[in-house]
Coordinates of C-alpha atoms in Angstrom, one line a residue:
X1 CA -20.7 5.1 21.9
X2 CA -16.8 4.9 22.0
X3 CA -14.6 7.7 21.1
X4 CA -12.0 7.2 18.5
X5 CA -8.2 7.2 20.0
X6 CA -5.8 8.4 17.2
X7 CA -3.6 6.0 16.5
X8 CA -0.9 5.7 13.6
X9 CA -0.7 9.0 11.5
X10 CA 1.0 9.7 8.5
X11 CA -0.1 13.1 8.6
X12 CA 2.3 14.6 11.5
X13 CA 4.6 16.0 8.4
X14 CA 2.1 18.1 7.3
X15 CA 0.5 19.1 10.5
X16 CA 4.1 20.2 10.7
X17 CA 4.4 22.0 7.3
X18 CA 1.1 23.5 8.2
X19 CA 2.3 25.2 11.2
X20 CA 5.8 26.4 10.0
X21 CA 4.2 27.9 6.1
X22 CA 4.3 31.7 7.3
X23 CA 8.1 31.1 8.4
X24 CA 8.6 29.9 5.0
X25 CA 7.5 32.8 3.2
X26 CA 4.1 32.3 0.4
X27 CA 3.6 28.9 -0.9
X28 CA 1.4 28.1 -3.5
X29 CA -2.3 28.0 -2.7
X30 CA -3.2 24.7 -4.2
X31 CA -0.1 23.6 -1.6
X32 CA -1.5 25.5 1.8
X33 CA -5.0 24.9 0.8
X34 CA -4.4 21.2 0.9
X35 CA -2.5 20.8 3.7
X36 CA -5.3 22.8 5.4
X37 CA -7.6 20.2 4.2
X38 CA -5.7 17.0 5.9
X39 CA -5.4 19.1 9.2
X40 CA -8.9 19.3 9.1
X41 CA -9.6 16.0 7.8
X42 CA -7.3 14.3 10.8
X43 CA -9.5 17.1 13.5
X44 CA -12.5 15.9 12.4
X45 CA -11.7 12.3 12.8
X46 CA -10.6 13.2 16.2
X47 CA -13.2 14.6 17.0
X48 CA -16.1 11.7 15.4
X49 CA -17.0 9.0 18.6
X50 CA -18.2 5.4 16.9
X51 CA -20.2 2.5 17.9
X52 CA -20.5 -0.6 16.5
X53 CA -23.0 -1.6 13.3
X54 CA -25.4 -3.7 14.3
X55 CA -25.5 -4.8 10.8
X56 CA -21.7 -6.7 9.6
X57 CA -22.8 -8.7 6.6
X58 CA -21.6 -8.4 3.2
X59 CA -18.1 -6.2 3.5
X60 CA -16.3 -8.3 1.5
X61 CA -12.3 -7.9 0.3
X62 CA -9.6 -10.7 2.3
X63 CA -8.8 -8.4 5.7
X64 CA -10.9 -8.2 8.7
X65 CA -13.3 -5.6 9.2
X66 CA -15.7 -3.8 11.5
X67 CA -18.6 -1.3 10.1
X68 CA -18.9 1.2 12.2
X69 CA -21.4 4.2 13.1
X70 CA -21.1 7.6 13.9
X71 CA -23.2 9.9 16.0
X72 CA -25.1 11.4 12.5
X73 CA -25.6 7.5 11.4
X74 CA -22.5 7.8 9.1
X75 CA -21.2 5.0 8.3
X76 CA -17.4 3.8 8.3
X77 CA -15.4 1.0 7.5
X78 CA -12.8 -0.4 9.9
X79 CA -10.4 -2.4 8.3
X80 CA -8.0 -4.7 10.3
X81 CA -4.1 -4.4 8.9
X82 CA -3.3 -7.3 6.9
X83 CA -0.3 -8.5 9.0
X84 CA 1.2 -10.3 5.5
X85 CA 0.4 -7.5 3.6
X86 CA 0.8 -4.3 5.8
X87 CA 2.6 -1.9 3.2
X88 CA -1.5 -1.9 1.7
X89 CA -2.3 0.3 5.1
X90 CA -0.1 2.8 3.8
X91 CA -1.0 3.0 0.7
X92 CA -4.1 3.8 0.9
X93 CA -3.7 6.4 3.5
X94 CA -0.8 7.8 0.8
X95 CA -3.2 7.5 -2.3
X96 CA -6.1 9.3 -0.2
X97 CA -3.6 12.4 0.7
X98 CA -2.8 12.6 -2.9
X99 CA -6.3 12.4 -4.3
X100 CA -6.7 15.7 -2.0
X101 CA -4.7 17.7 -4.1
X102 CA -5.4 16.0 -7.7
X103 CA -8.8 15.3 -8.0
X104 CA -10.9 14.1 -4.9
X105 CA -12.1 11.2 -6.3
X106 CA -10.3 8.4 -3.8
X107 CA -12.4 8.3 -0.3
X108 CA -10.8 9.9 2.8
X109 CA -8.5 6.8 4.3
X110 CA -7.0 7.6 7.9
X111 CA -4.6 5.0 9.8
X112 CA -6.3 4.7 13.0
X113 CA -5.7 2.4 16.4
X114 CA -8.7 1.6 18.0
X115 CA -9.3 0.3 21.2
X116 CA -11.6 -3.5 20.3
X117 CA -12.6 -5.0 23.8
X118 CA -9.4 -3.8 25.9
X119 CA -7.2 -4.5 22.9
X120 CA -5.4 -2.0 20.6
X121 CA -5.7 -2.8 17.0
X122 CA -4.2 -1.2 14.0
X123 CA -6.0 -0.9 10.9
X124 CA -7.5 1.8 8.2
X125 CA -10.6 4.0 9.0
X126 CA -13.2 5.3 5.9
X127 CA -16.5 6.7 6.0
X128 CA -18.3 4.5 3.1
X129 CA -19.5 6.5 0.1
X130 CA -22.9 6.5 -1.2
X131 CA -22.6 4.3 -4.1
X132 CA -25.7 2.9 -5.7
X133 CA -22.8 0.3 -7.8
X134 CA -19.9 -0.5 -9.3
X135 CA -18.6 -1.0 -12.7
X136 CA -18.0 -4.4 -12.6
X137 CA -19.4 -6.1 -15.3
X138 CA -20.5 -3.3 -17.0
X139 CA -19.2 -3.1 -21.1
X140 CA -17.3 -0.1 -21.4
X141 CA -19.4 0.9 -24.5
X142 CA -22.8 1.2 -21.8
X143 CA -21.2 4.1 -20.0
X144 CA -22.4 7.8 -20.6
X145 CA -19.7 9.8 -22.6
X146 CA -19.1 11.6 -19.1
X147 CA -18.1 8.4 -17.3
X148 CA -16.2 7.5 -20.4
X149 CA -14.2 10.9 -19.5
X150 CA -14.0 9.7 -15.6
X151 CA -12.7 6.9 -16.2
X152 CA -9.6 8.4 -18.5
X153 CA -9.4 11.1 -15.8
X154 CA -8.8 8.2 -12.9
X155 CA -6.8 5.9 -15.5
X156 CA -4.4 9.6 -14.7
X157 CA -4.7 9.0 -11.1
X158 CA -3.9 5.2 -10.8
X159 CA -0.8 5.8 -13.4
X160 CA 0.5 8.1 -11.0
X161 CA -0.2 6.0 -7.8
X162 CA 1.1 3.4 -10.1
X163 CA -1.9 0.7 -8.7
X164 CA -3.1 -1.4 -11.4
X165 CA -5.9 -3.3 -8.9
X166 CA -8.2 -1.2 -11.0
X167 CA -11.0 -3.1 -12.0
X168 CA -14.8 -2.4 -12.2
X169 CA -15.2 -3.1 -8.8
X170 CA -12.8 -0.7 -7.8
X171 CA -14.6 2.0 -9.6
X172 CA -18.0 2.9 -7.8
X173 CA -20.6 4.9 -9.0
X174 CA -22.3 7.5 -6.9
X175 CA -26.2 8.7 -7.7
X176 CA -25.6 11.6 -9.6
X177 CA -23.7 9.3 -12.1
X178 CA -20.0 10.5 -11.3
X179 CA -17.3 7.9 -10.7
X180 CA -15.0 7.1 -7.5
X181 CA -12.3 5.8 -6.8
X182 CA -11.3 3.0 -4.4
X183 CA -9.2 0.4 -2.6
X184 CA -5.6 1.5 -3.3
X185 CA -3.7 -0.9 -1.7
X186 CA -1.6 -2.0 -4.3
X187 CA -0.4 2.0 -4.3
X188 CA 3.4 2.0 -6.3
X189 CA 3.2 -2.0 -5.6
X190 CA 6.0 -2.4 -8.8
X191 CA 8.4 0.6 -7.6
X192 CA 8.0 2.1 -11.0
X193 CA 8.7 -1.1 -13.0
X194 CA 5.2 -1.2 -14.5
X195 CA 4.0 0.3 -18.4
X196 CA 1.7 2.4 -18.8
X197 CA -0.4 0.3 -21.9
X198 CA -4.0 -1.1 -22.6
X199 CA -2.4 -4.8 -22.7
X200 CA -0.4 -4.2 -18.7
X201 CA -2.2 -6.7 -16.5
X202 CA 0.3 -7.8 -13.6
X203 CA -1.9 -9.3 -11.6
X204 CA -3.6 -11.6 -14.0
X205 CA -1.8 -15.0 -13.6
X206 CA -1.9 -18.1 -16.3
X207 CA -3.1 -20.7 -13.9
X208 CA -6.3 -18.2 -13.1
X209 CA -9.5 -18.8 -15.2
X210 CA -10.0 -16.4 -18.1
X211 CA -13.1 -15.2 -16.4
X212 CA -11.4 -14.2 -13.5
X213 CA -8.4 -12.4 -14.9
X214 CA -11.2 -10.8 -17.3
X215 CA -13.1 -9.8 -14.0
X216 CA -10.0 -8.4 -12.3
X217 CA -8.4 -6.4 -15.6
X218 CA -8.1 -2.8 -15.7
X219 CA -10.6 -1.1 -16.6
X220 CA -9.1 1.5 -18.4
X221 CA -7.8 -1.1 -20.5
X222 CA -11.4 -2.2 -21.2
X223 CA -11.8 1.2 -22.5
X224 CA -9.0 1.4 -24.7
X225 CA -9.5 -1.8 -26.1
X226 CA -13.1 -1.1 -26.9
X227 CA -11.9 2.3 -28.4
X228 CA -9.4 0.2 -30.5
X229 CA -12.3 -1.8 -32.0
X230 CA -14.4 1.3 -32.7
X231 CA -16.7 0.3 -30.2
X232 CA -16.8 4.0 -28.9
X233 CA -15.4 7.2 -28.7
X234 CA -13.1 8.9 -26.3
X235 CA -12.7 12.9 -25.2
X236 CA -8.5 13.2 -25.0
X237 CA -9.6 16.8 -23.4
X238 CA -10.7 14.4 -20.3
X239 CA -6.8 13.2 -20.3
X240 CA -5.6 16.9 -20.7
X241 CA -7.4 18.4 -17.8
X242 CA -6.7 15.1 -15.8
X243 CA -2.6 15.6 -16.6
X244 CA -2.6 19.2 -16.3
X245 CA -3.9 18.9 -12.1
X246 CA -0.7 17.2 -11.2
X247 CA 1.4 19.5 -13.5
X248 CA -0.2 22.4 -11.1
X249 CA 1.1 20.3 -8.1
X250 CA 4.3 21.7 -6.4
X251 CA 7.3 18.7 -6.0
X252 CA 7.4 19.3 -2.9
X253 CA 4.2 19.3 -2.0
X254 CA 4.2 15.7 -3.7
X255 CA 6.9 14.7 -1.1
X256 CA 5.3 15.3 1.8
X257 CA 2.3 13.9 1.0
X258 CA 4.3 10.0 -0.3
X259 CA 7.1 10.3 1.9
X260 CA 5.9 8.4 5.1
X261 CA 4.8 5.7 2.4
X262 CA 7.6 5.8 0.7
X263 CA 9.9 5.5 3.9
X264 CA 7.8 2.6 5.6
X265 CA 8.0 0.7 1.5
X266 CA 11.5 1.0 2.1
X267 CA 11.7 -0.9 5.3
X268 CA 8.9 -3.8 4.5
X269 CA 9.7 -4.5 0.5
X270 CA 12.3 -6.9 0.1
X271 CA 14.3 -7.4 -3.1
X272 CA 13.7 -7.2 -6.2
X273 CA 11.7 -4.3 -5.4
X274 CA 13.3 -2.8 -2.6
X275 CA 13.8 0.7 -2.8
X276 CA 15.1 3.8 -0.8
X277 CA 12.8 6.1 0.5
X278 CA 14.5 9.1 -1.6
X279 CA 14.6 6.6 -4.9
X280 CA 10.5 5.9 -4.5
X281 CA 10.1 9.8 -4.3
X282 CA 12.1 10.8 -7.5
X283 CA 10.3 7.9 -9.4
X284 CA 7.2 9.9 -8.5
X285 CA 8.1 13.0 -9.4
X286 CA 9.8 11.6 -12.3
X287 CA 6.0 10.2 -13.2
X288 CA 4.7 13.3 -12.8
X289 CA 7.0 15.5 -15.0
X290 CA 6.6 12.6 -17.8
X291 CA 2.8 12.5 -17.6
X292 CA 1.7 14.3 -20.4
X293 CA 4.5 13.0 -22.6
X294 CA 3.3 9.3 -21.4
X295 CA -0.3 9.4 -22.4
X296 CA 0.7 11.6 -25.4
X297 CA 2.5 8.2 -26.3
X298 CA -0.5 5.5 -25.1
X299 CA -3.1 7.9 -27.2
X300 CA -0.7 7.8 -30.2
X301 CA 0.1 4.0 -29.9
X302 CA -3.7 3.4 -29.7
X303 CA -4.7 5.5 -33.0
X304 CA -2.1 3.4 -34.8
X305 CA -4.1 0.4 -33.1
X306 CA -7.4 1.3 -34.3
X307 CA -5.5 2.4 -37.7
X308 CA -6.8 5.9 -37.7
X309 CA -4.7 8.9 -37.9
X310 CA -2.6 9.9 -34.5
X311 CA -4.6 11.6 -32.1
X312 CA -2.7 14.8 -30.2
X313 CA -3.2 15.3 -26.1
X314 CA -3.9 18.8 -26.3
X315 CA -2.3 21.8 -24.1
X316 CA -3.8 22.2 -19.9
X317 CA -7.5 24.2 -20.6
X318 CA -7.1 27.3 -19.2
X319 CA -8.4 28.2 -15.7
X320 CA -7.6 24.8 -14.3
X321 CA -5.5 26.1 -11.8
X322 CA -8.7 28.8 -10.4
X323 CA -10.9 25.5 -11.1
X324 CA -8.7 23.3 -8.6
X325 CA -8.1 26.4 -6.1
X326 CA -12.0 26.6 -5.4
X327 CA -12.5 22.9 -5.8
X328 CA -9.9 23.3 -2.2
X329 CA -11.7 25.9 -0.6
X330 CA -14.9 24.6 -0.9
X331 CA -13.7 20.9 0.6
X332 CA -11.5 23.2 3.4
X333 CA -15.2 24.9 4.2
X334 CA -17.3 21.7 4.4
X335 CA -14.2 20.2 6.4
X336 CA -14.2 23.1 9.1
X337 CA -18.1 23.1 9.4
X338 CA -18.4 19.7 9.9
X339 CA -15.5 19.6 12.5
X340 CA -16.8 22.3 14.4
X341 CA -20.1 20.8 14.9
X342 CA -18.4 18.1 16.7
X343 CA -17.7 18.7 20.5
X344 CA -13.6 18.0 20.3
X345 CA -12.6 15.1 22.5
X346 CA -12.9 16.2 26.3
X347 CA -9.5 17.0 27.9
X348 CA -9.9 15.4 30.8
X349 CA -10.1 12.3 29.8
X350 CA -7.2 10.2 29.1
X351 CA -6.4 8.9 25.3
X352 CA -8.6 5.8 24.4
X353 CA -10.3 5.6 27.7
X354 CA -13.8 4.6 26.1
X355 CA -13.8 1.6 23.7
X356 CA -15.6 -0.2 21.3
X357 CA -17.5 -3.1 22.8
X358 CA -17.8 -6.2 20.1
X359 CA -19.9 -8.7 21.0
X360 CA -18.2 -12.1 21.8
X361 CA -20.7 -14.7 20.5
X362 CA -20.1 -12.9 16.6
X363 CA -18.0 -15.5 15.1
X364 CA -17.5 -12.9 12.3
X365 CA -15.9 -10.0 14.9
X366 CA -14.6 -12.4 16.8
X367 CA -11.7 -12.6 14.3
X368 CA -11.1 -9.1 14.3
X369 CA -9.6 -9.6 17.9
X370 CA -7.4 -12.4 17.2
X371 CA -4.8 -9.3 16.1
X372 CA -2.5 -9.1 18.8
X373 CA -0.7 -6.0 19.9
X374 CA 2.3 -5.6 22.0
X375 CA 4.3 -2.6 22.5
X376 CA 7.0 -4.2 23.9
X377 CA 8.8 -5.2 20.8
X378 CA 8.8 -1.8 19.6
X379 CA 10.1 -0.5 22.5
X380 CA 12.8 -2.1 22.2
X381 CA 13.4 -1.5 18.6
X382 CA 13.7 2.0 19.4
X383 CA 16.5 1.6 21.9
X384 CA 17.8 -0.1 19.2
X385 CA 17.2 2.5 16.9
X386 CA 18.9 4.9 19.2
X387 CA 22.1 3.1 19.9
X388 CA 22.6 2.9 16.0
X389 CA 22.1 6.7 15.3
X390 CA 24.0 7.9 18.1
X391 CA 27.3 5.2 18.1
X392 CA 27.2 6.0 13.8
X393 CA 26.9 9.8 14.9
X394 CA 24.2 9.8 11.8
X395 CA 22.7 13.4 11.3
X396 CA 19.3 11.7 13.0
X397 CA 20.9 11.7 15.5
X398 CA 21.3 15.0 16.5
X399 CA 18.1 16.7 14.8
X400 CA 15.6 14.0 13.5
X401 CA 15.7 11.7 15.8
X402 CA 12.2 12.1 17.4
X403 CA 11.2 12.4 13.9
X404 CA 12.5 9.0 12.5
X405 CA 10.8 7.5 15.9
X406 CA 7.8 8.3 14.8
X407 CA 8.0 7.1 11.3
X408 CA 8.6 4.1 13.0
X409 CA 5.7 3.9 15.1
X410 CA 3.5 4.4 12.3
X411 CA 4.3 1.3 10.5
X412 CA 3.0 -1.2 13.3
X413 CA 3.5 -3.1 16.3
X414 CA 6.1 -6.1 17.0
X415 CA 7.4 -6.2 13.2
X416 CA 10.8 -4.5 13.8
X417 CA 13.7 -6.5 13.8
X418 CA 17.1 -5.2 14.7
X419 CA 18.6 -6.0 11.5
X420 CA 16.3 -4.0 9.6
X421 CA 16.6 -0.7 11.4
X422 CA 20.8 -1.7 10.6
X423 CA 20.1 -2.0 7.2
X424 CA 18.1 1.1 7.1
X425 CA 20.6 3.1 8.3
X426 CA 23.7 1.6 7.3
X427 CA 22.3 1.2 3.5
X428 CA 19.0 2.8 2.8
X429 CA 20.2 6.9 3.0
X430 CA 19.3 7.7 6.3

C-alpha cells in the first residue's frame, strides 16, 4: 500500500483562518464549524495510504483516471488534471468547500499530487459515493415528490456555483433515495454572464444531435419545463430552505472558501471572460445576496408560463440556522472519528517516500503516466515572481509574498509564463 503525499492544497487559507479565529474574537458558528470540518477533511486525507484497484474498467468522463483503494476497501477516484482544461481541478475542489457549508450534497474533492511509478502527478482525489444510479434518462415526472424537492434545492447550489453541466448524469442517487451532487468542473465557467432560466443551455451546440443536447440539458430545466406543462407539481418551500442556507453564510466566510479558485481563474481564463480575482469574488457574493430575489423572479416567470396565478418564494423556515449548525457538528464528529482511527503519516519518513506501483503492461494506466512533471519551470517563475514584487515595491512584497507563492504552486507545474505573472501584477489588482 502507498501512502498519499499531499500535494496542491487550496485549503492553506483556512488552515490559516482556523488557527488565528480566537485572535479574531467570536465568529459565527456555521463559519468555525466549517472550517473545522475542511481541517479535518484535509487530516484525514493525510492520513488515508492507497493502493491501486485491481479493477479500472468503466470510469468514464474525458481525463485520465486511477481507482484507487484504501486500507477499509474505500474506494477513490484519481483523476489526472486535464492539462487543456486545468481551471476544472479547481473548481471542483472550490464547489466541494462550498457544499460544506451549504448543503453537503457535492462529494469531498481534494487536489492531491501523487507519486505514479517515480513520477509526480497532479490531479483531484474523491472517495466514490454509494450510488445505486443516476438520473439520466429518467422523466422528471417519475421522481418521488422528495427528489422533486432535491433537485430544486441543488438547482440553488449550481446557480450559485454558477455550473450549468448539470444533467441527469450529474445527479446520482444514493440507496436511501436522496440525491447528490457531482462533477463541478464547469464551477463559475461564464464569470457571471449566464441566466438563471428553464430555457439556459450553454453548452448545447446547433451542430450537436438533438438527442445529445436533450441528454446533456439541465435538469432542473427538465423540471421546470415539465411543471410548465402540468406534468407535476413543485414544493417552492424546497427553494426557500435551499436560499435561506447561503443567506446564513457569512461573506467572508464565502471568500475564503472561492478565493484560491477565483485567483488561479484569474491567471488561466483569457478574454472575453477574464476576470480579477477580487471581480470573481463580488460576482459571488453579489449571487448570493440576489438569491432569493432571483428565484422569486424564475418561479414567477414560470407561473405566468404554465398560465396559473404567480407563485410567492416564501420567507427562510425557522430553525434553519440550528438545523445547519448540527448538520456541521455531526459531519465535524464523523470527520474526527474517522481521522483518528487512522495512524497519521510516520514522521520519520520523508514526504512521498512510498508510491503507487501501476502496472506497465495496462494500456489503460499507462496513459495516466504520459503526464509529465517538472519543477523546474516553476522555479523559475517564482524568481520571476520575486523580481516583479520586489523592483514594483508591490505590498506582496513585503507581507504576502510567501503567500502569493503558494497560490502559485497550487495551480500546476510548467504552465507559468513570465508574461502572465507581469500581467497579474501589473493589471489584475495584486
Amino acid at each position: 500500500m502507498a501512502r498519499m503525499r499531499p500535494g496542491v492544497r487550496l485549503q492553506l487559507a483556512i488552515v490559516l483562518a482556523l488557527l488565528t479565529a480566537g485572535a479574531a474574537g467570536a465568529a459565527d458558528e456555521l463559519s468555525v464549524l466549517t472550517r473545522r470540518a475542511l481541517v479535518l477533511r484535509q487530516e484525514l486525507l493525510d492520513r488515508t495510504r492507497f493502493s491501486v484497484a485491481r479493477e479500472q474498467q468503466g470510469l468514464g468522463g474525458k481525463n485520465e483516471k486511477l481507482l484507487l483503494e484504501d486500507g477499509s476497501g474505500g474506494r477513490w477516484l484519481f483523476k489526472v488534471i486535464d492539462a487543456h482544461r486545468p481551471l476544472s481541478l479547481y473548481g471542483e475542489v472550490a464547489a466541494s468547500a462550498l457544499s460544506v457549508a451549504a448543503d453537503g450534497r457535492v462529494p469531498p474533492v481534494h487536489s492531491i499530487t501523487l507519486r505514479i511509478n517515480g513520477q509526480a502527478v497532479l490531479g483531484s482525489i474523491q472517495r466514490l459515493s454509494p450510488i445505486t444510479s443516476t438520473l439520466e434518462g429518467v422523466p422528471p415526472e417519475k421522481l418521488s415528490g422528495s427528489q422533486l424537492e432535491q433537485v430544486l434545492e441543488l438547482q440553488v447550489f449550481d446557480w450559485m456555483a454558477g455550473d450549468h453541466d448539470t444533467k441527469g448524469q450529474n445527479k446520482g442517487v444514493l440507496p436511501d433515495g436522496q440525491l447528490v451532487n457531482f462533477d463541478k468542473t464547469q464551477f463559475w465557467r461564464f464569470g457571471g454572464t449566464d441566466r438563471l432560466d428553464w430555457l439556459y443551455h450553454p453548452n448545447a451546440r446547433p451542430g450537436n444531435r438533438a438527442e445529445f443536447n436533450d441528454q446533456i440539458e439541465p435538469y432542473a430545466n427538465k423540471v421546470w419545463k415539465a411543471w410548465i406543462a402540468g406534468k407535476l407539481e413543485l414544493e417552492p418551500a424546497a427553494i426557500s430552505r435551499a436560499v435561506g442556507r447561503w443567506e446564513l453564510l457569512e461573506d467572508e466566510l464565502l471568500r475564503e472558501l472561492a478565493q484560491g479558485f477565483a485567483w488561479v481563474r484569474s491567471v488561466l481564463m483569457p478574454s472575453p471572460m477574464h476576470l480579477s480575482a477580487g471581480e470573481l469574488l463580488e460576482r459571488l457574493l453579489a449571487r448570493k445576496r440576489a438569491l432569493r430575489a432571483e428565484f422569486a423572479a424564475l418561479l414567477a416567470r414560470a407561473s405566468q408560463a404554465r398560465g396559473v396565478p404567480r407563485v410567492s418564494l416564501a420567507p427562510a423556515e425557522p430553525g434553519l440556522r440550528d438545523r445547519q449548525v448540527q448538520r456541521l457538528r455531526r459531519l465535524v464528529a464523523r470527520l474526527q472519528a474517522e481521522a483518528e482511527a487512522l495512524a497519521p503519516p510516520p514522521a520519520s519518513r520523508a514526504m512521498g517516500e512510498e508510491e503507487l506501483s501501476v502496472p506497465m503492461d495496462d494500456e489503460a494506466r499507462l496513459r495516466v503516466l504520459k503526464f509529465k512533471s517538472s519543477d523546474e519551470p516553476i522555479e523559475r517563475a517564482l524568481a520571476d515572481l520575486r523580481a516583479l514584487l520586489e523592483a514594483r515595491r508591490h505590498p506582496m512584497a513585503r507581507a504576502g509574498v510567501a503567500e502569493y507563492i503558494e497560490r502559485l504552486r497550487r495551480f500546476g507545474r510548467g504552465q507559468v509564463r513570465r508574461e502572465e505573472l507581469e500581467h497579474v501584477v501589473h493589471g489584475r489588482g495584486y
